[in-house]
Structures are given as C-alpha cells and as structure tokens.
Amino acid sequence: MSVPPAVRRLVLPEGTEFATGEAMTLAFAYFTVGLSVAVLHVTDGTSPLVMLGSIFIVNAVTPTLAYAAVTASGGSMIAGVFSGWLVSTRFGLFAAAIAPRLWPSRRTRAAAAHVMFDPNVAMSHREETDENARRVFVASSFWLVVPWWVGGSIGVLIADQLGDPKVLGLDALFPATLLAIVWPQLRQRDSLVMALLAGVVALALVGPAPGGVPVLVAATASLLALSGTR
Amino acid sequence: MLTWGVVFALAVGVYGQRALGAVAVDTNRVGARWRRVLDALPITIIAAVVALQTFSASGELTVDARVAGVGAAAICAWRRLPMMVTVLVAAAVTAGLRAWS
C-alpha cells in the first residue's frame, strides 16, 4: 500500500520529536481508551446511539466518565454535568498554552480546539520551534482522534460481548501513555519540581474537592516558572 | 447513564472551554515571563492527571493494581524503552496482578 508523500509528511512530520513508534502508541492507546469508555457507558445503560454521538460531539474521555461517576454515587444530573465541565477546565488551559504556538488565525485555532486532548498538546509542546509544534499538533491529533473515534464506535457495537476492560489492565493505559510522553521533559529540574508539586497537590485535594478542582489547583504549580531563570 | 441532553450539555462546556482557551490568548501580547507559565501548564496538568489516574478512583484515593502498572511504565520510560513497550507493560502488569490476586 503506497501513501502519497504529501499525506505522509502531514501525518509523520520529519525532523521532529514525533516518531513512528509514538504515532503507533498514540493510536493504540486511544483506540483502546475509546473502546473501553464506550463499553463502560453502554454497559452502564447509555443507548448506543447516544454513546456514538458523545464520542464525536463531546470528543473527550474524562467529562463523560466524571458525569457517570457523580450520578452513580447518587449525585443529580446537574451535579454530574457540572463535574464534567470541571474536569474539562484543563482543556481550556491546554488550549491557552498551545495556542500561541499554533496558528495566528483565531478561526483556525477555534476549529483546532475541538481536537485538543492531553497527549497531542503535550507532544506538540515538546518541539523547539513553533513551526514544528504546529506540524506535530496536526500529526499527533490525526493519530489520536481517528483511532479514538474508530475504537469508540467499535466499543459501542461490541459492548455486549466484551467484559470488564479492567481485566485487561486498560485503565492503566491512559496514565502510562501520558507519563511516557512527558518523561523526557522531567529530566529538566524545573519541570520535575513543578510536576511533582502538581501531582502531590492534586492527590491532596482528592476527596474534599469535587472532580476537576484538584487538576485546576495543581496547575497553579506552573506559576513557579515566573521565578525560573530559563 | 448518558442521555442526549447530557451529551449536548457536556459538549457545550467542553468545546466552549477549549475554544475560549484557544482564541482568548493574543499570541503577540503575552510577555516572556507569562509565556513561561503557559509553557509549564501542560507538564503540571499532565502530572496531576497521571497522579489522579494512578492513585484515585471515583473521587477517592485508591491503591490498586494500576499503581504497579504505572510504576512499571515509569521504569520503562526511565530505561528509555520505546513508548509502545512502556504502555503495554503497564497494561500487562496491571492485568497480571489483577488476575493473580
């Protein structure tokens, strides 16, 4: 099977940190994440059509999970939606962080906003130049979003046959993928300190604060960069 | 259980926040110091998400097989093994521990 060179350059940008192995990992991880999230919601009673809509329209993993967690533990629908919004505040912060490095046009950035997930923003951000950040954003978004949509759709179809995704350890995929992506950056002392602080703060707030708040508060560890010398 | 109403409400909140972040920043008017803070955001947010996804479930601190899985992933990343290996080891260790216990 031959791939046109123009397409190849678009999805595997040469001269960047984004390698073929990472593309495959991203695709595999988000395919399985899509699969497990769809199975989880459908076996929880969500109609297959609604789940399919959610995969494309909400286009995020954690908000629907937060909603399900809140309502399953007796919370109202409004509390569930609010919790879903709260866990997605991080996407707003991500978007603000990566926006200056992407396109100058606000309209283009608004369109790109729909596909801003955790890994593709982090991967684009590793690039030294804004030009490469933009190229990696396009490529990594492709390798993330398409498998997520396909995996989610398949999950909706086979939810009845597939058992508990936890048996396959699939719930460890998401944190492991994110960890592998940011690991190279943790070799920098400033980043390591901020990351550790953020992790500890987030865990300290689990329980007392509603879902989403721990991440939001932990993100303030970024303010340490104000005093950095880099 | 998700309904169409819930899906639309979530979608509005999620896309609204993404779009707001993406267009609100005037790329030319961010000073160097605040640019550094924006640059640090992905790493702190991801660190927080990793910590929560590893040590908590449904809003409570939890230690289960995932901790071992993500720990094994950290070792793989430290040894500079390919990302695919890292991710598969995480799932395998987590699944193995669950099957064994």
Short mmCIF file of C-alpha atoms in Angstrom, two decimals:
data_model
loop_
_atom_site.label_atom_id
_atom_site.label_comp_id
_atom_site.label_asym_id
_atom_site.label_seq_id
_atom_site.Cartn_x
_atom_site.Cartn_y
_atom_site.Cartn_z
CA MET A 1 0.00 0.00 0.00
CA SER A 2 1.50 3.31 -1.04
CA VAL A 3 0.84 6.55 0.79
CA PRO A 4 1.10 9.84 -1.13
CA PRO A 5 4.21 11.73 0.05
CA ALA A 6 2.17 14.83 0.91
CA VAL A 7 -0.06 12.82 3.26
CA ARG A 8 2.96 11.06 4.70
CA ARG A 9 4.64 14.37 5.52
CA LEU A 10 1.46 15.54 7.18
CA VAL A 11 0.98 12.56 9.50
CA LEU A 12 4.67 11.75 10.11
CA PRO A 13 6.49 15.10 10.18
CA GLU A 14 10.20 14.56 9.58
CA GLY A 15 12.74 16.38 11.72
CA THR A 16 10.50 16.49 14.79
CA GLU A 17 10.42 14.51 18.05
CA PHE A 18 7.25 12.78 16.87
CA ALA A 19 8.42 9.35 15.66
CA THR A 20 6.54 6.50 14.01
CA GLY A 21 6.63 4.43 17.20
CA GLU A 22 4.95 7.23 19.11
CA ALA A 23 2.29 7.59 16.43
CA MET A 24 1.51 3.87 16.70
CA THR A 25 1.43 4.01 20.50
CA LEU A 26 -0.88 7.01 20.47
CA ALA A 27 -3.18 5.24 18.00
CA PHE A 28 -3.17 2.03 20.03
CA ALA A 29 -3.74 3.82 23.33
CA TYR A 30 -6.64 5.96 22.12
CA PHE A 31 -8.20 3.09 20.19
CA THR A 32 -8.30 1.07 23.43
CA VAL A 33 -9.35 4.07 25.52
CA GLY A 34 -12.23 4.72 23.07
CA LEU A 35 -13.15 1.06 23.18
CA SER A 36 -13.18 0.82 26.97
CA VAL A 37 -15.02 4.11 27.54
CA ALA A 38 -17.74 3.15 25.06
CA VAL A 39 -18.10 -0.31 26.62
CA LEU A 40 -18.23 1.21 30.09
CA HIS A 41 -21.01 3.67 29.27
CA VAL A 42 -23.08 1.29 27.14
CA THR A 43 -23.00 -1.49 29.76
CA ASP A 44 -23.98 1.25 32.24
CA GLY A 45 -27.23 1.76 30.29
CA THR A 46 -26.35 4.52 27.82
CA SER A 47 -28.06 3.93 24.46
CA PRO A 48 -25.58 3.01 21.70
CA LEU A 49 -26.66 5.96 19.54
CA VAL A 50 -26.17 8.48 22.34
CA MET A 51 -22.74 7.00 23.10
CA LEU A 52 -21.77 7.29 19.44
CA GLY A 53 -22.88 10.92 19.46
CA SER A 54 -20.93 11.58 22.64
CA ILE A 55 -17.71 10.22 21.13
CA PHE A 56 -17.87 12.70 18.24
CA ILE A 57 -19.59 15.69 19.85
CA VAL A 58 -18.10 15.77 23.34
CA ASN A 59 -14.86 14.37 21.88
CA ALA A 60 -13.21 13.85 25.25
CA VAL A 61 -12.69 10.95 27.64
CA THR A 62 -12.88 12.34 31.16
CA PRO A 63 -16.04 14.54 31.11
CA THR A 64 -18.46 11.66 30.48
CA LEU A 65 -16.60 9.47 32.99
CA ALA A 66 -16.88 12.24 35.59
CA TYR A 67 -20.61 12.54 34.86
CA ALA A 68 -21.10 8.79 35.26
CA ALA A 69 -19.09 8.71 38.49
CA VAL A 70 -21.11 11.52 40.07
CA THR A 71 -24.53 10.21 39.07
CA ALA A 72 -23.62 6.63 40.02
CA SER A 73 -22.79 7.78 43.54
CA GLY A 74 -26.20 9.45 43.90
CA GLY A 75 -25.46 12.93 42.51
CA SER A 76 -28.03 14.78 40.41
CA MET A 77 -27.76 15.18 36.64
CA ILE A 78 -26.86 18.84 37.11
CA ALA A 79 -24.07 17.95 39.53
CA GLY A 80 -22.86 15.35 37.01
CA VAL A 81 -22.76 17.83 34.12
CA PHE A 82 -21.05 20.40 36.31
CA SER A 83 -18.43 17.85 37.27
CA GLY A 84 -17.92 17.02 33.58
CA TRP A 85 -17.36 20.71 32.85
CA LEU A 86 -14.99 21.00 35.75
CA VAL A 87 -12.72 18.15 34.62
CA SER A 88 -12.55 19.76 31.19
CA THR A 89 -11.29 23.10 32.51
CA ARG A 90 -7.85 21.64 31.87
CA PHE A 91 -8.60 21.63 28.14
CA GLY A 92 -9.11 25.40 28.31
CA LEU A 93 -5.74 25.79 29.99
CA PHE A 94 -4.11 23.42 27.50
CA ALA A 95 -5.63 25.35 24.62
CA ALA A 96 -4.31 28.62 26.03
CA ALA A 97 -0.86 27.10 26.50
CA ILE A 98 -0.55 25.73 22.98
CA ALA A 99 -2.49 28.47 21.14
CA PRO A 100 0.40 30.96 20.84
CA ARG A 101 2.45 28.26 19.10
CA LEU A 102 -0.19 27.19 16.59
CA TRP A 103 -1.92 29.41 14.00
CA PRO A 104 -2.21 33.19 14.20
CA SER A 105 -5.78 32.99 12.86
CA ARG A 106 -8.31 32.81 15.68
CA ARG A 107 -10.75 30.96 13.43
CA THR A 108 -8.24 28.20 12.69
CA ARG A 109 -7.40 27.89 16.38
CA ALA A 110 -11.12 27.69 17.25
CA ALA A 111 -11.52 24.84 14.77
CA ALA A 112 -8.44 23.04 16.11
CA ALA A 113 -9.77 23.44 19.66
CA HIS A 114 -12.22 20.56 19.18
CA VAL A 115 -9.36 18.06 18.93
CA MET A 116 -7.19 19.35 21.79
CA PHE A 117 -6.62 16.36 24.09
CA ASP A 118 -3.87 15.80 26.67
CA PRO A 119 -1.22 13.90 24.64
CA ASN A 120 -1.30 15.85 21.40
CA VAL A 121 -0.91 19.16 23.22
CA ALA A 122 1.96 17.75 25.29
CA MET A 123 3.66 16.27 22.22
CA SER A 124 3.39 19.50 20.21
CA HIS A 125 4.73 21.39 23.15
CA ARG A 126 7.97 19.37 23.23
CA GLU A 127 9.04 20.94 19.93
CA GLU A 128 11.58 23.73 19.97
CA THR A 129 10.16 25.74 17.09
CA ASP A 130 6.57 26.89 16.66
CA GLU A 131 6.64 25.59 13.10
CA ASN A 132 7.37 22.06 14.32
CA ALA A 133 4.88 22.40 17.19
CA ARG A 134 2.20 23.10 14.58
CA ARG A 135 3.26 20.15 12.41
CA VAL A 136 3.32 17.77 15.37
CA PHE A 137 -0.07 19.05 16.53
CA VAL A 138 -1.62 18.17 13.16
CA ALA A 139 0.07 14.76 13.01
CA SER A 140 -0.50 13.70 16.62
CA SER A 141 -4.12 14.88 16.51
CA PHE A 142 -4.66 12.62 13.50
CA TRP A 143 -3.11 9.59 15.24
CA LEU A 144 -5.13 10.26 18.37
CA VAL A 145 -8.57 11.33 17.17
CA VAL A 146 -9.16 8.88 14.33
CA PRO A 147 -8.34 5.78 16.45
CA TRP A 148 -10.41 7.25 19.33
CA TRP A 149 -13.42 7.60 17.02
CA VAL A 150 -12.93 4.14 15.49
CA GLY A 151 -12.26 2.47 18.87
CA GLY A 152 -15.27 4.20 20.41
CA SER A 153 -17.54 3.17 17.53
CA ILE A 154 -16.38 -0.44 17.73
CA GLY A 155 -16.86 -0.36 21.51
CA VAL A 156 -20.46 0.73 21.02
CA LEU A 157 -21.05 -2.21 18.67
CA ILE A 158 -19.41 -4.95 20.73
CA ALA A 159 -20.19 -3.69 24.25
CA ASP A 160 -22.33 -6.72 24.99
CA GLN A 161 -19.62 -9.21 24.06
CA LEU A 162 -16.69 -7.52 25.77
CA GLY A 163 -16.34 -7.94 29.50
CA ASP A 164 -14.82 -5.57 32.03
CA PRO A 165 -11.97 -3.57 30.41
CA LYS A 166 -10.24 -3.55 33.79
CA VAL A 167 -9.43 -7.26 33.47
CA LEU A 168 -7.09 -6.36 30.61
CA GLY A 169 -5.49 -3.58 32.64
CA LEU A 170 -6.77 -0.99 30.17
CA ASP A 171 -7.34 1.59 32.91
CA ALA A 172 -3.55 1.80 33.31
CA LEU A 173 -3.07 2.72 29.62
CA PHE A 174 -4.11 6.35 29.93
CA PRO A 175 -1.77 7.36 32.80
CA ALA A 176 1.07 5.24 31.36
CA THR A 177 0.81 6.90 27.94
CA LEU A 178 0.80 10.38 29.43
CA LEU A 179 3.72 9.51 31.69
CA ALA A 180 5.77 8.20 28.75
CA ILE A 181 5.07 11.38 26.77
CA VAL A 182 6.21 13.82 29.45
CA TRP A 183 9.06 11.70 30.83
CA PRO A 184 11.82 13.28 28.66
CA GLN A 185 10.81 16.72 29.95
CA LEU A 186 11.12 15.55 33.56
CA ARG A 187 14.88 15.38 33.11
CA GLN A 188 14.80 19.14 33.40
CA ARG A 189 14.95 20.06 37.06
CA ASP A 190 12.43 22.96 36.93
CA SER A 191 9.89 20.78 35.13
CA LEU A 192 10.41 17.89 37.54
CA VAL A 193 9.85 20.11 40.58
CA MET A 194 6.67 21.61 39.10
CA ALA A 195 5.37 18.17 38.01
CA LEU A 196 5.96 16.60 41.45
CA LEU A 197 4.34 19.56 43.18
CA ALA A 198 1.34 19.37 40.84
CA GLY A 199 0.95 15.62 41.46
CA VAL A 200 1.11 15.97 45.23
CA VAL A 201 -1.31 18.92 45.28
CA ALA A 202 -3.81 17.06 43.07
CA LEU A 203 -3.75 13.97 45.32
CA ALA A 204 -4.03 16.07 48.47
CA LEU A 205 -7.29 17.53 47.14
CA VAL A 206 -8.92 14.21 46.22
CA GLY A 207 -11.97 13.72 48.40
CA PRO A 208 -12.55 17.19 49.83
CA ALA A 209 -12.68 18.90 46.41
CA PRO A 210 -15.07 17.89 43.60
CA GLY A 211 -13.57 16.24 40.49
CA GLY A 212 -11.69 18.68 38.30
CA VAL A 213 -10.73 21.03 41.11
CA PRO A 214 -7.58 19.05 42.04
CA VAL A 215 -6.21 19.43 38.49
CA LEU A 216 -7.14 23.10 38.37
CA VAL A 217 -5.39 23.88 41.64
CA ALA A 218 -2.41 21.67 40.74
CA ALA A 219 -1.97 23.67 37.52
CA THR A 220 -1.02 26.71 39.62
CA ALA A 221 2.33 24.93 40.18
CA SER A 222 3.11 26.40 36.74
CA LEU A 223 3.43 29.80 38.43
CA LEU A 224 6.80 28.61 39.72
CA ALA A 225 8.00 29.29 36.16
CA LEU A 226 7.65 33.03 36.90
CA SER A 227 10.67 32.81 39.17
CA GLY A 228 12.58 30.42 36.88
CA THR A 229 15.72 31.54 35.14
CA ARG A 230 15.23 29.58 31.94
CA MET B 1 -26.20 6.73 32.03
CA LEU B 2 -25.75 9.36 29.34
CA THR B 3 -28.70 10.94 27.52
CA TRP B 4 -28.76 13.31 24.51
CA GLY B 5 -29.39 16.23 26.86
CA VAL B 6 -26.38 15.35 28.98
CA VAL B 7 -24.20 14.82 25.90
CA PHE B 8 -25.12 18.24 24.49
CA ALA B 9 -24.63 19.96 27.83
CA LEU B 10 -21.21 18.35 28.24
CA ALA B 11 -20.28 19.15 24.63
CA VAL B 12 -21.11 22.84 25.06
CA GLY B 13 -18.99 23.06 28.21
CA VAL B 14 -16.07 21.10 26.80
CA TYR B 15 -15.89 22.82 23.41
CA GLY B 16 -16.64 26.20 24.97
CA GLN B 17 -13.65 25.93 27.27
CA ARG B 18 -11.37 24.56 24.56
CA ALA B 19 -12.34 27.35 22.14
CA LEU B 20 -12.09 30.02 24.81
CA GLY B 21 -8.55 28.95 25.67
CA ALA B 22 -7.60 28.68 22.01
CA VAL B 23 -8.78 32.14 20.97
CA ALA B 24 -8.57 34.21 24.16
CA VAL B 25 -4.80 34.43 24.17
CA ASP B 26 -3.49 37.21 21.97
CA THR B 27 -0.38 35.48 20.74
CA ASN B 28 1.58 38.70 20.28
CA ARG B 29 0.85 40.21 23.66
CA VAL B 30 2.00 37.50 26.05
CA GLY B 31 5.13 38.64 27.87
CA ALA B 32 8.16 36.35 28.18
CA ARG B 33 7.52 35.56 31.84
CA TRP B 34 3.87 34.63 31.35
CA ARG B 35 4.82 32.68 28.26
CA ARG B 36 6.97 30.55 30.58
CA VAL B 37 3.95 29.91 32.80
CA LEU B 38 1.85 28.91 29.76
CA ASP B 39 4.72 26.68 28.64
CA ALA B 40 4.73 24.95 32.02
CA LEU B 41 0.97 24.30 32.06
CA PRO B 42 0.93 21.06 30.03
CA ILE B 43 3.51 19.40 32.27
CA THR B 44 1.79 20.34 35.55
CA ILE B 45 -1.67 19.42 34.26
CA ILE B 46 -0.47 16.09 32.90
CA ALA B 47 1.42 15.34 36.12
CA ALA B 48 -1.79 15.99 38.06
CA VAL B 49 -3.85 13.82 35.69
CA VAL B 50 -1.31 10.99 35.88
CA ALA B 51 -1.29 11.16 39.69
CA LEU B 52 -5.09 11.11 39.85
CA GLN B 53 -5.49 8.34 37.28
CA THR B 54 -2.95 6.24 39.17
CA PHE B 55 -3.87 6.82 42.80
CA SER B 56 -7.58 7.64 42.76
CA ALA B 57 -10.87 6.23 41.50
CA SER B 58 -14.34 7.80 41.67
CA GLY B 59 -13.11 10.70 43.76
CA GLU B 60 -11.31 8.66 46.41
CA LEU B 61 -7.66 7.84 46.97
CA THR B 62 -7.13 4.22 45.97
CA VAL B 63 -4.12 1.96 45.73
CA ASP B 64 -4.73 -0.96 43.36
CA ALA B 65 -3.00 -2.86 40.55
CA ARG B 66 -2.78 0.33 38.45
CA VAL B 67 -0.10 1.68 40.80
CA ALA B 68 2.15 -1.26 39.94
CA GLY B 69 1.32 -0.92 36.24
CA VAL B 70 2.13 2.78 36.07
CA GLY B 71 5.21 2.19 38.27
CA ALA B 72 6.44 -0.38 35.75
CA ALA B 73 5.76 2.15 32.99
CA ALA B 74 7.91 4.70 34.83
CA ILE B 75 10.78 2.21 34.95
CA CYS B 76 10.41 1.53 31.20
CA ALA B 77 10.40 5.26 30.45
CA TRP B 78 13.44 5.76 32.66
CA ARG B 79 15.25 2.95 30.78
CA ARG B 80 14.28 4.78 27.56
CA LEU B 81 12.35 1.81 26.19
CA PRO B 82 10.02 2.52 23.24
CA MET B 83 6.71 4.12 24.21
CA MET B 84 4.72 1.15 22.91
CA VAL B 85 6.64 -1.21 25.22
CA THR B 86 6.07 1.16 28.14
CA VAL B 87 2.34 1.28 27.56
CA LEU B 88 1.95 -2.47 27.01
CA VAL B 89 3.97 -3.28 30.13
CA ALA B 90 1.67 -1.01 32.15
CA ALA B 91 -1.45 -2.83 30.95
CA ALA B 92 0.16 -6.28 31.29
CA VAL B 93 1.41 -5.69 34.85
CA THR B 94 -1.96 -4.27 35.90
CA ALA B 95 -3.90 -7.13 34.30
CA GLY B 96 -1.46 -9.75 35.62
CA LEU B 97 -1.69 -8.50 39.17
CA ARG B 98 -5.49 -8.44 38.99
CA ALA B 99 -5.59 -12.00 37.65
CA TRP B 100 -3.20 -13.19 40.32
CA SER B 101 -4.80 -11.52 43.35
#
